[in-house]
mmCIF file of C-alpha atoms in Angstrom:
data_model
loop_
_atom_site.group_PDB
_atom_site.id
_atom_site.type_symbol
_atom_site.label_atom_id
_atom_site.label_comp_id
_atom_site.label_asym_id
_atom_site.label_seq_id
_atom_site.Cartn_x
_atom_site.Cartn_y
_atom_site.Cartn_z
ATOM 1 C CA MET A 1 108.605 -50.854 -70.951
ATOM 2 C CA GLN A 2 108.132 -54.175 -69.276
ATOM 3 C CA GLY A 3 107.129 -57.175 -71.313
ATOM 4 C CA GLN A 4 103.700 -58.567 -70.639
ATOM 5 C CA ILE A 5 103.676 -61.821 -68.718
ATOM 6 C CA ASP A 6 101.343 -64.447 -70.108
ATOM 7 C CA TYR A 7 99.977 -66.459 -67.239
ATOM 8 C CA PRO A 8 98.816 -69.966 -68.028
ATOM 9 C CA GLN A 9 95.096 -70.502 -68.283
ATOM 10 C CA SER A 10 93.605 -72.697 -65.571
ATOM 11 C CA LEU A 11 92.461 -76.122 -66.745
ATOM 12 C CA THR A 12 88.982 -75.345 -65.442
ATOM 13 C CA ALA A 13 88.755 -72.300 -67.699
ATOM 14 C CA LYS A 14 90.427 -74.041 -70.636
ATOM 15 C CA TYR A 15 88.059 -77.021 -70.646
ATOM 16 C CA GLN A 16 84.877 -75.292 -69.485
ATOM 17 C CA PRO A 17 82.019 -76.034 -71.895
ATOM 18 C CA GLN A 18 81.368 -73.139 -74.275
ATOM 19 C CA THR A 19 78.445 -74.618 -76.220
ATOM 20 C CA LEU A 20 75.380 -76.588 -75.223
ATOM 21 C CA GLU A 21 76.649 -79.652 -77.117
ATOM 22 C CA SER A 22 79.982 -79.674 -75.283
ATOM 23 C CA PHE A 23 78.468 -80.496 -71.884
ATOM 24 C CA ILE A 24 79.014 -83.991 -70.526
ATOM 25 C CA GLY A 25 75.756 -85.626 -69.550
ATOM 26 C CA LEU A 26 72.891 -83.257 -68.699
ATOM 27 C CA GLU A 27 70.981 -84.644 -71.660
ATOM 28 C CA LYS A 28 67.585 -83.284 -70.657
ATOM 29 C CA PRO A 29 68.755 -79.684 -70.013
ATOM 30 C CA LYS A 30 70.735 -79.794 -73.282
ATOM 31 C CA ARG A 31 67.662 -80.965 -75.230
ATOM 32 C CA ILE A 32 65.394 -78.342 -73.678
ATOM 33 C CA LEU A 33 67.817 -75.487 -74.300
ATOM 34 C CA ALA A 34 68.850 -76.623 -77.787
ATOM 35 C CA LYS A 35 65.193 -76.662 -78.825
ATOM 36 C CA PHE A 36 64.682 -73.250 -77.228
ATOM 37 C CA ALA A 37 67.811 -71.852 -78.923
ATOM 38 C CA SER A 38 66.489 -72.902 -82.329
ATOM 39 C CA ASN A 39 63.512 -70.543 -81.875
ATOM 40 C CA PRO A 40 64.186 -68.205 -78.910
ATOM 41 C CA TYR A 41 61.624 -65.885 -77.362
ATOM 42 C CA ALA A 42 61.167 -63.943 -74.118
ATOM 43 C CA HIS A 43 60.999 -66.599 -71.410
ATOM 44 C CA SER A 44 61.944 -67.456 -67.812
ATOM 45 C CA PHE A 45 63.922 -70.506 -66.696
ATOM 46 C CA LEU A 46 64.749 -71.838 -63.258
ATOM 47 C CA PHE A 47 67.832 -74.096 -63.270
ATOM 48 C CA VAL A 48 67.695 -76.282 -60.143
ATOM 49 C CA GLY A 49 70.402 -78.633 -58.904
ATOM 50 C CA PRO A 50 73.340 -79.182 -56.580
ATOM 51 C CA PRO A 51 76.373 -76.871 -56.696
ATOM 52 C CA GLY A 52 78.822 -77.649 -59.483
ATOM 53 C CA THR A 53 76.379 -79.295 -61.880
ATOM 54 C CA GLY A 54 76.771 -76.689 -64.631
ATOM 55 C CA LYS A 55 73.768 -74.419 -64.149
ATOM 56 C CA THR A 56 75.558 -71.087 -64.571
ATOM 57 C CA THR A 57 77.929 -72.427 -67.206
ATOM 58 C CA MET A 58 75.021 -73.752 -69.276
ATOM 59 C CA ALA A 59 73.228 -70.390 -68.976
ATOM 60 C CA LEU A 60 76.363 -68.683 -70.314
ATOM 61 C CA ALA A 61 76.655 -71.242 -73.125
ATOM 62 C CA LEU A 62 73.044 -70.536 -74.122
ATOM 63 C CA ALA A 63 73.796 -66.805 -74.110
ATOM 64 C CA LYS A 64 76.820 -67.386 -76.303
ATOM 65 C CA GLN A 65 74.810 -69.512 -78.739
ATOM 66 C CA LEU A 66 72.106 -66.832 -78.938
ATOM 67 C CA GLN A 67 74.689 -64.029 -79.130
ATOM 68 C CA ALA A 68 72.769 -62.437 -76.271
ATOM 69 C CA GLU A 69 73.870 -59.681 -73.961
ATOM 70 C CA VAL A 70 74.310 -61.088 -70.439
ATOM 71 C CA LEU A 71 73.284 -59.119 -67.372
ATOM 72 C CA HIS A 72 74.629 -61.207 -64.494
ATOM 73 C CA VAL A 73 73.454 -60.628 -60.930
ATOM 74 C CA PRO A 74 75.187 -62.689 -58.234
ATOM 75 C CA SER A 75 72.947 -63.705 -55.335
ATOM 76 C CA GLN A 76 74.631 -61.408 -52.828
ATOM 77 C CA HIS A 77 73.689 -58.432 -55.018
ATOM 78 C CA CYS A 78 70.116 -59.424 -55.849
ATOM 79 C CA THR A 79 68.373 -56.545 -54.112
ATOM 80 C CA VAL A 80 65.434 -54.421 -55.233
ATOM 81 C CA SER A 81 67.687 -51.606 -56.481
ATOM 82 C CA GLU A 82 69.904 -54.034 -58.447
ATOM 83 C CA VAL A 83 66.871 -55.763 -60.002
ATOM 84 C CA GLU A 84 65.338 -52.396 -60.950
ATOM 85 C CA ASP A 85 68.621 -51.328 -62.584
ATOM 86 C CA VAL A 86 68.933 -54.563 -64.577
ATOM 87 C CA ILE A 87 65.296 -54.400 -65.703
ATOM 88 C CA ARG A 88 65.739 -50.765 -66.767
ATOM 89 C CA ARG A 89 68.724 -51.755 -68.918
ATOM 90 C CA CYS A 90 66.674 -54.530 -70.548
ATOM 91 C CA TRP A 91 64.297 -51.961 -72.044
ATOM 92 C CA TYR A 92 67.143 -50.834 -74.317
ATOM 93 C CA ALA A 93 68.137 -52.860 -77.353
ATOM 94 C CA PRO A 94 70.931 -55.355 -76.606
ATOM 95 C CA MET A 95 74.372 -54.390 -77.877
ATOM 96 C CA THR A 96 74.914 -57.863 -79.343
ATOM 97 C CA ALA A 97 73.959 -59.332 -82.708
ATOM 98 C CA GLY A 98 71.496 -61.835 -81.282
ATOM 99 C CA GLY A 99 68.947 -59.263 -80.196
ATOM 100 C CA PHE A 100 68.273 -60.751 -76.744
ATOM 101 C CA ASN A 101 69.154 -59.853 -73.181
ATOM 102 C CA ILE A 102 69.772 -62.718 -70.802
ATOM 103 C CA VAL A 103 69.334 -61.795 -67.159
ATOM 104 C CA LEU A 104 71.229 -64.406 -65.135
ATOM 105 C CA ILE A 105 70.405 -64.466 -61.424
ATOM 106 C CA ASP A 106 72.705 -66.875 -59.600
ATOM 107 C CA GLU A 107 71.510 -68.572 -56.433
ATOM 108 C CA ALA A 108 68.026 -67.104 -56.717
ATOM 109 C CA ASP A 109 67.047 -68.898 -53.526
ATOM 110 C CA GLN A 110 69.288 -66.379 -51.707
ATOM 111 C CA MET A 111 67.785 -63.190 -53.162
ATOM 112 C CA THR A 112 65.865 -60.878 -50.865
ATOM 113 C CA ASP A 113 62.129 -61.422 -50.463
ATOM 114 C CA LYS A 114 61.456 -57.958 -51.903
ATOM 115 C CA ALA A 115 63.575 -58.692 -54.987
ATOM 116 C CA GLN A 116 61.666 -61.934 -55.500
ATOM 117 C CA LEU A 117 58.341 -60.086 -55.275
ATOM 118 C CA LEU A 118 59.580 -57.440 -57.724
ATOM 119 C CA PHE A 119 60.264 -60.164 -60.280
ATOM 120 C CA LEU A 120 56.645 -61.360 -60.205
ATOM 121 C CA SER A 121 55.375 -58.661 -62.576
ATOM 122 C CA LYS A 122 58.557 -58.768 -64.666
ATOM 123 C CA LEU A 123 58.149 -62.471 -65.387
ATOM 124 C CA ASP A 124 54.639 -62.266 -66.764
ATOM 125 C CA ALA A 125 53.182 -60.213 -69.568
ATOM 126 C CA THR A 126 52.306 -57.159 -67.472
ATOM 127 C CA ALA A 127 55.792 -55.638 -67.240
ATOM 128 C CA ARG A 128 58.190 -58.018 -68.979
ATOM 129 C CA PRO A 129 60.993 -56.220 -70.804
ATOM 130 C CA PRO A 130 61.086 -57.051 -74.536
ATOM 131 C CA GLN A 131 63.508 -59.640 -75.927
ATOM 132 C CA THR A 132 64.547 -60.661 -72.407
ATOM 133 C CA ILE A 133 65.254 -64.179 -71.192
ATOM 134 C CA PHE A 134 65.491 -64.628 -67.435
ATOM 135 C CA ILE A 135 67.562 -67.512 -66.072
ATOM 136 C CA PHE A 136 67.574 -68.133 -62.341
ATOM 137 C CA THR A 137 69.830 -70.741 -60.760
ATOM 138 C CA CYS A 138 69.324 -72.311 -57.350
ATOM 139 C CA ASN A 139 70.243 -75.366 -55.318
ATOM 140 C CA ASP A 140 66.666 -75.902 -54.146
ATOM 141 C CA THR A 141 63.334 -74.095 -54.315
ATOM 142 C CA GLU A 142 62.361 -74.141 -50.647
ATOM 143 C CA LYS A 143 62.788 -70.359 -50.185
ATOM 144 C CA LEU A 144 61.081 -69.409 -53.440
ATOM 145 C CA GLU A 145 57.458 -68.282 -53.530
ATOM 146 C CA PRO A 146 54.972 -70.526 -55.369
ATOM 147 C CA ARG A 147 53.917 -67.495 -57.448
ATOM 148 C CA PHE A 148 57.543 -66.991 -58.496
ATOM 149 C CA LEU A 149 57.975 -70.686 -59.316
ATOM 150 C CA SER A 150 54.815 -70.691 -61.443
ATOM 151 C CA ARG A 151 56.344 -68.087 -63.765
ATOM 152 C CA CYS A 152 59.474 -70.119 -64.631
ATOM 153 C CA LEU A 153 60.172 -73.301 -66.565
ATOM 154 C CA ARG A 154 62.022 -75.549 -64.138
ATOM 155 C CA VAL A 155 65.048 -77.373 -65.583
ATOM 156 C CA GLU A 156 66.661 -80.005 -63.348
ATOM 157 C CA PHE A 157 70.443 -80.436 -63.207
ATOM 158 C CA SER A 158 72.084 -83.511 -61.704
ATOM 159 C CA SER A 159 75.395 -85.333 -61.765
ATOM 160 C CA TYR A 160 73.602 -88.693 -61.646
ATOM 161 C CA GLY A 161 74.909 -91.092 -64.287
ATOM 162 C CA LEU A 162 77.932 -88.985 -65.229
ATOM 163 C CA ALA A 163 80.681 -91.178 -63.769
ATOM 164 C CA GLU A 164 81.714 -92.991 -66.959
ATOM 165 C CA ALA A 165 81.606 -89.915 -69.204
ATOM 166 C CA ALA A 166 83.367 -87.764 -66.584
ATOM 167 C CA ALA A 167 86.168 -90.323 -66.178
ATOM 168 C CA ALA A 168 86.660 -90.464 -69.967
ATOM 169 C CA PHE A 169 86.716 -86.661 -70.159
ATOM 170 C CA LEU A 170 89.326 -86.422 -67.381
ATOM 171 C CA ALA A 171 91.471 -89.095 -69.064
ATOM 172 C CA ASN A 172 91.329 -87.087 -72.301
ATOM 173 C CA VAL A 173 92.372 -83.877 -70.500
ATOM 174 C CA TRP A 174 95.212 -85.760 -68.786
ATOM 175 C CA GLN A 175 96.397 -87.139 -72.113
ATOM 176 C CA GLN A 176 96.417 -83.660 -73.673
ATOM 177 C CA GLU A 177 98.044 -81.881 -70.723
ATOM 178 C CA ALA A 178 100.456 -84.516 -69.341
ATOM 179 C CA PRO A 179 100.875 -87.260 -71.962
ATOM 180 C CA ASP A 180 104.084 -88.628 -70.444
ATOM 181 C CA ALA A 181 102.860 -88.793 -66.840
ATOM 182 C CA GLU A 182 101.260 -91.853 -65.304
ATOM 183 C CA GLN A 183 97.487 -91.558 -65.530
ATOM 184 C CA PRO A 184 95.433 -91.904 -62.339
ATOM 185 C CA ASN A 185 92.471 -94.229 -62.134
ATOM 186 C CA PHE A 186 89.806 -91.682 -63.052
ATOM 187 C CA ASP A 187 86.982 -94.230 -62.805
ATOM 188 C CA ARG A 188 87.780 -94.733 -59.129
ATOM 189 C CA LEU A 189 88.351 -91.016 -58.485
ATOM 190 C CA VAL A 190 85.044 -89.989 -60.017
ATOM 191 C CA LYS A 191 83.100 -92.716 -58.209
ATOM 192 C CA THR A 192 84.777 -91.827 -54.899
ATOM 193 C CA ARG A 193 83.972 -88.138 -55.419
ATOM 194 C CA ALA A 194 80.351 -88.960 -56.225
ATOM 195 C CA THR A 195 79.893 -90.648 -52.845
ATOM 196 C CA ILE A 196 81.349 -87.779 -50.783
#
């Protein structure tokens, strides 16, 4: 029998935020979701912001905090049949201790028009599955119907104002992972990256 090889964990995975409090910046989304997590209920969120600002990761952190079952639908798979299947599964009790389902639809602005229309009745009281929280992520809302938008609480994500905190975080990671190596100028790196 061969021994199992333990591959090192990527730094991205190792330092990815796991709780709402562990996010750098994003104060407004953290406040909104922390308040919601203290008294959760069936609801619909739309996380809007540029790629890489933590929308999906924060949705997963909320799910972890609520001990919710996550039903994740990537944008390429957000078709009518996939939505119907996910909604059908939400009518059953979640298998987790928290008692909620979280339906996470990534890049909702890329879902099919028919899938978007199907969500209309699922996001209001007429056909909403019980104990279900919908979280949609998108880069912008241009392709989303006004009726769809009206059924979701919009939460804005941005990297604005993160430079100082991000540089300090990167310096801390560097110190933990390579304490003997010369440390780059993270202030300059983060500011340069922010202007690209």
